[in-house]
PDB file of C-alpha atoms in Angstrom:
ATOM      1  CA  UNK A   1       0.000   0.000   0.000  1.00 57.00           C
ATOM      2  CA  UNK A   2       1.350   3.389  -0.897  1.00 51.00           C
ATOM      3  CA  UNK A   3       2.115   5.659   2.050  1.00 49.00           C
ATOM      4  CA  UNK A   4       2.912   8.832   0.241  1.00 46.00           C
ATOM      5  CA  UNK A   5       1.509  11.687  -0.834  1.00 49.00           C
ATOM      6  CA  UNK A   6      -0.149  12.220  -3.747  1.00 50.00           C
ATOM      7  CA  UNK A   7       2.095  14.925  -4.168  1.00 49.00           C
ATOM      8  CA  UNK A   8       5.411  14.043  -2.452  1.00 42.00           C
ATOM      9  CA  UNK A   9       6.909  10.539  -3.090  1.00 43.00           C
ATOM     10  CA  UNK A  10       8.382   8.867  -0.409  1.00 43.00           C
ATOM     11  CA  UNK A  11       7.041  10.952   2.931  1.00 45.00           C
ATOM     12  CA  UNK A  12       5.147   8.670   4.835  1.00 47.00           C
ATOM     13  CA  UNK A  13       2.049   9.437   4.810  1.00 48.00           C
ATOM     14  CA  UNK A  14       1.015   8.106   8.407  1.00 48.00           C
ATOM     15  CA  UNK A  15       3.867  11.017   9.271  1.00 45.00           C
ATOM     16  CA  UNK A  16       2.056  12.897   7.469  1.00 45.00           C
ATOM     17  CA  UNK A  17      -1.257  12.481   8.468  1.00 45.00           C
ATOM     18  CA  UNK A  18      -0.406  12.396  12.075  1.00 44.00           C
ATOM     19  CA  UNK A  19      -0.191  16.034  12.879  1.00 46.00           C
ATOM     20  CA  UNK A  20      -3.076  16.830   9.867  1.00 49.00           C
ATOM     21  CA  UNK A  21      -5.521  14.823  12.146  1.00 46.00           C
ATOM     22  CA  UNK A  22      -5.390  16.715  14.992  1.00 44.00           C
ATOM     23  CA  UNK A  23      -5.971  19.935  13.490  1.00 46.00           C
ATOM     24  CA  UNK A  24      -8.509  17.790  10.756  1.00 48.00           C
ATOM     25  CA  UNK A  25     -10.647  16.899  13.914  1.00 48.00           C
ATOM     26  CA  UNK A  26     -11.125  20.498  14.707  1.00 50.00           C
ATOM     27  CA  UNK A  27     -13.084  21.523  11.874  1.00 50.00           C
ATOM     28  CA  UNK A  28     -16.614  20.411  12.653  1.00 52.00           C
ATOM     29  CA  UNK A  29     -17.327  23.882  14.648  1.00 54.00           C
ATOM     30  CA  UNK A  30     -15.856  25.904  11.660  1.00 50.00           C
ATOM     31  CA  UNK A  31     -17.950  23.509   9.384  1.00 53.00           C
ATOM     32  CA  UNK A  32     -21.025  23.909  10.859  1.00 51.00           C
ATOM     33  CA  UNK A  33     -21.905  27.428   9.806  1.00 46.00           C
ATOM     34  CA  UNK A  34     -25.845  26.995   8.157  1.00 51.00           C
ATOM     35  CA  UNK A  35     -26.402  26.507   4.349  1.00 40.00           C
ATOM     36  CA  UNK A  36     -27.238  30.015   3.864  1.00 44.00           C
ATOM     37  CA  UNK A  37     -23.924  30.873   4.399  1.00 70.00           C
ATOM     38  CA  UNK A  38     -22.018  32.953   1.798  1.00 81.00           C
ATOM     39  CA  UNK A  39     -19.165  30.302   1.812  1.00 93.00           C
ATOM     40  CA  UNK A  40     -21.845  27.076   1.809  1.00 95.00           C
ATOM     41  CA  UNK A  41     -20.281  25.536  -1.371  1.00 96.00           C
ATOM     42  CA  UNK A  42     -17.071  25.928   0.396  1.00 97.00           C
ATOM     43  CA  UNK A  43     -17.058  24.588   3.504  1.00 96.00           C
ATOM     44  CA  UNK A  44     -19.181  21.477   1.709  1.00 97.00           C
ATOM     45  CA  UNK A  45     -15.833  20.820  -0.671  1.00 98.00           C
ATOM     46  CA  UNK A  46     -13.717  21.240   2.724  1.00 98.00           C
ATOM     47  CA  UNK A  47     -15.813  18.842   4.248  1.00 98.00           C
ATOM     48  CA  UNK A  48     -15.541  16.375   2.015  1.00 98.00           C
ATOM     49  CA  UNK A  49     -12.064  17.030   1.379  1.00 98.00           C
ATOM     50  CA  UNK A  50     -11.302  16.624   5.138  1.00 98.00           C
ATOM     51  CA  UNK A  51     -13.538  13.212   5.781  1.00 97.00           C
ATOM     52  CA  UNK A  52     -11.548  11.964   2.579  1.00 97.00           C
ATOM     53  CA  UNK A  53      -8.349  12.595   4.510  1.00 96.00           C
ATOM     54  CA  UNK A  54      -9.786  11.134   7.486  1.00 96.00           C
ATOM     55  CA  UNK A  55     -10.950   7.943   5.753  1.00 96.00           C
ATOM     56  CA  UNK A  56      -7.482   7.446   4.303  1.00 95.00           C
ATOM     57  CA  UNK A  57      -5.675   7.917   7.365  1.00 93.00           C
ATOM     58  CA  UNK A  58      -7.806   5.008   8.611  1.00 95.00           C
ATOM     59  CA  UNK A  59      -7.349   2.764   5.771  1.00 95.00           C
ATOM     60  CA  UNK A  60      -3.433   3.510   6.355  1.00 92.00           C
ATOM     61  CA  UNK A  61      -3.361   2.924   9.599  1.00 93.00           C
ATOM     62  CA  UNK A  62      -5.116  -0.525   9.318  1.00 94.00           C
ATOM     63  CA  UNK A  63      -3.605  -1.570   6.139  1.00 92.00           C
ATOM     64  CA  UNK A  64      -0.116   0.452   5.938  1.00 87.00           C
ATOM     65  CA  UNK A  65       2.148  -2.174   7.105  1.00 88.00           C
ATOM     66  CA  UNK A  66       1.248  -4.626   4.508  1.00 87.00           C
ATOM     67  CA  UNK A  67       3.551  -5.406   1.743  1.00 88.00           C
ATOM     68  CA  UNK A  68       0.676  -6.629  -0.150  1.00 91.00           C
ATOM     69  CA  UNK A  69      -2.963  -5.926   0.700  1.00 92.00           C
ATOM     70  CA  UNK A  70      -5.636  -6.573  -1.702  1.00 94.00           C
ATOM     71  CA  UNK A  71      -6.099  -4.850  -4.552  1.00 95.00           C
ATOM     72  CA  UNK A  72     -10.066  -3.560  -3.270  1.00 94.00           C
ATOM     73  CA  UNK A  73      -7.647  -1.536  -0.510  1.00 94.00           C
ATOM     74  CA  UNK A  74      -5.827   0.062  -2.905  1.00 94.00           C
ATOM     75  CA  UNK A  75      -8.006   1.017  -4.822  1.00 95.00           C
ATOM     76  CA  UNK A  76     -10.112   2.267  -1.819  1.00 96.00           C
ATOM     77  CA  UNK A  77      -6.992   3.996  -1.104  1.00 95.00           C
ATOM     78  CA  UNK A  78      -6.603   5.480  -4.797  1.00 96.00           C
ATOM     79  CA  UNK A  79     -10.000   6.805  -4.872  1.00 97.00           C
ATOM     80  CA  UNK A  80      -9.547   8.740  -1.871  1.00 97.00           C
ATOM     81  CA  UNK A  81      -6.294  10.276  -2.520  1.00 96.00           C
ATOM     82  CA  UNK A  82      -8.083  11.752  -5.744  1.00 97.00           C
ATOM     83  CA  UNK A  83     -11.114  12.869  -3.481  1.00 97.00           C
ATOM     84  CA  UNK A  84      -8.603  14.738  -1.380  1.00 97.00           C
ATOM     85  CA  UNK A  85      -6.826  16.130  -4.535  1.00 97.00           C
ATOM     86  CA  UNK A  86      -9.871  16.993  -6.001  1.00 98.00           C
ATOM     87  CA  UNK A  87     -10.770  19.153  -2.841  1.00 98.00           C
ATOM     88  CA  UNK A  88      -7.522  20.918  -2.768  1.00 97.00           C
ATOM     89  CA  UNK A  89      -8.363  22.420  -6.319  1.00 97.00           C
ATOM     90  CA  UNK A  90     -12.761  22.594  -5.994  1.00 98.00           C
ATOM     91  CA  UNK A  91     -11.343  24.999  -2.830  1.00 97.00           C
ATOM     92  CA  UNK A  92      -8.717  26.356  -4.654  1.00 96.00           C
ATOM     93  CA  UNK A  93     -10.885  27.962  -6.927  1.00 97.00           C
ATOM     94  CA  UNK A  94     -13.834  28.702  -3.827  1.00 96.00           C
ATOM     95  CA  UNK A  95     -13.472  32.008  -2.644  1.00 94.00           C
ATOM     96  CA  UNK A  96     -13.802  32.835   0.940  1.00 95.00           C
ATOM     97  CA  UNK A  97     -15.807  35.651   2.404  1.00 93.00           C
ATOM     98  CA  UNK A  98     -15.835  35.016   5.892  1.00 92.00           C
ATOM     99  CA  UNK A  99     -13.971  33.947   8.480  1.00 93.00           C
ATOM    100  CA  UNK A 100     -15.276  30.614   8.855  1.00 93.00           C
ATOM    101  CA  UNK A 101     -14.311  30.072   5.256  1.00 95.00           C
ATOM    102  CA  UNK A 102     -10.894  31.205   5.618  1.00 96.00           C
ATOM    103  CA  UNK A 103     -10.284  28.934   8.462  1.00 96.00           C
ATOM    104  CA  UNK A 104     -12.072  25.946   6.454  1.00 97.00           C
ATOM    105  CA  UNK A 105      -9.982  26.776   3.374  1.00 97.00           C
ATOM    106  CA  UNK A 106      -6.653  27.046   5.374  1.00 97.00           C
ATOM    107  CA  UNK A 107      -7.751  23.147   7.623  1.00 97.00           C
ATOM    108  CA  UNK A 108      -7.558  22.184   4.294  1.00 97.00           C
ATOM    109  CA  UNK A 109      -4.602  23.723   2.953  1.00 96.00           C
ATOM    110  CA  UNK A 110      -2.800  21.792   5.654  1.00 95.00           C
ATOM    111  CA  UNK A 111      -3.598  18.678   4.055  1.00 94.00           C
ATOM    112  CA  UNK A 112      -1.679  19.099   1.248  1.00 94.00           C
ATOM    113  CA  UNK A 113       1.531  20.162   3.269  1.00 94.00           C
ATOM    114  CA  UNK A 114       4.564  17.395   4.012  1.00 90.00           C
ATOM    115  CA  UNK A 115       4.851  17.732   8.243  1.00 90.00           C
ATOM    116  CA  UNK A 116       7.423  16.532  10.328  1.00 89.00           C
ATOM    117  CA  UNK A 117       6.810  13.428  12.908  1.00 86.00           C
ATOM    118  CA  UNK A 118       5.972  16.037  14.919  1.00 89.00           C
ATOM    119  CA  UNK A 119       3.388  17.388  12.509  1.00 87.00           C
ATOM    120  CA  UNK A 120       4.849  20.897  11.989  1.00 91.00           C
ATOM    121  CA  UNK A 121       7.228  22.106   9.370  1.00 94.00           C
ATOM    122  CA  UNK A 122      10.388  23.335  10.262  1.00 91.00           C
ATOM    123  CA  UNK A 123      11.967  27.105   9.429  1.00 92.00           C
ATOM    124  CA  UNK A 124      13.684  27.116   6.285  1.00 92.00           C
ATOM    125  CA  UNK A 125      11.726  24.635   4.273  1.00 92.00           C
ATOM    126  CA  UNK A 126       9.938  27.019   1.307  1.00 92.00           C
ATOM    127  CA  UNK A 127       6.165  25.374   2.645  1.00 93.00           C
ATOM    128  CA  UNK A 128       6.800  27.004   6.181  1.00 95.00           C
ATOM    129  CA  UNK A 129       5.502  30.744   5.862  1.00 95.00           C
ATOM    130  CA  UNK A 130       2.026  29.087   4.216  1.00 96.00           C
ATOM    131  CA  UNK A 131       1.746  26.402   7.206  1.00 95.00           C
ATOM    132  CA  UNK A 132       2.241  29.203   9.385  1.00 95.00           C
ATOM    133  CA  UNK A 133      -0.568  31.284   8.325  1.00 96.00           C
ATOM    134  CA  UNK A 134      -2.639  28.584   7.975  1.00 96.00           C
ATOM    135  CA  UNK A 135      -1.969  27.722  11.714  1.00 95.00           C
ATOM    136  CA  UNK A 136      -2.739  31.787  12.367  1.00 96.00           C
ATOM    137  CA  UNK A 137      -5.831  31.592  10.750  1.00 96.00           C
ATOM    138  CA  UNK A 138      -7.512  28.474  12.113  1.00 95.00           C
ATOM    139  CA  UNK A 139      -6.401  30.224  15.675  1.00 94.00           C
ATOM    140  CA  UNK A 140      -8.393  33.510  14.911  1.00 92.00           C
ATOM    141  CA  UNK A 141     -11.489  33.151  17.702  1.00 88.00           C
ATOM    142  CA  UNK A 142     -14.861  32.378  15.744  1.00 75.00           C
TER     143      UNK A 142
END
């Protein structure tokens, strides 16, 4: 079973997803805003984009030490990296108007960053100033 990033061969992604979970499981109250709101469409793409990561870091964590798992697991696993990729660029092209959509857009955004063990990235690597603010904005008090 592949445990790398769609987008960046060879990190593990059970490193990876590590520290994305924790801040992953903090959406819900950022996700919750009504349909009427003026960022509906998305914080429905970061929703689905997030329970995509979340389903893959399960299917990882019960199948990722396998050499050889059956081919229904990968492609379980295929079709939910392309979910998750197909998130990153429905938001991508979302824009936010409030708060709650910023902070959705930037839970996301995390996703789609290589993290330490620790689930941070270090000063000095070119992804660090965009974790950052992503971290600042999913802070910012509702």
């Amino acid at each position: 079973m592949s445990q790398t990033t769609p987008h960046s061969p060879g990190l593990s992604r059970r490193t990876a997803v590590t520290g994305i979970l924790t801040l992953a499981a903090s959406a819900s109250p950022a996700l919750a805003i009504s349909a009427a709101s003026h960022d509906a469409a998305l914080l429905q793409v970061v929703a689905a984009g997030l329970a995509a990561e979340a389903a893959h870091a399960r299917l990882c964590a019960k199948w990722g030490s396998e050499l050889n798992p059956p081919e229904s697991v990968e492609r379980q696993e295929r079709i939910l990296v392309d979910a998750l990729s197909d998130s990153w660029d429905k938001a991508g092209v979302l824009h936010a108007s409030t708060l709650a959509g910023l902070q959705a857009k930037a839970r996301l955004a995390l996703t789609s960053m290589c993290v330490n063990s620790a689930g941070i990235i270090s000063p000095g690597n070119p992804e660090f100033i965009m974790w950052s603010l992503c971290r600042d904005l999913i802070e910012i008090p509702a």
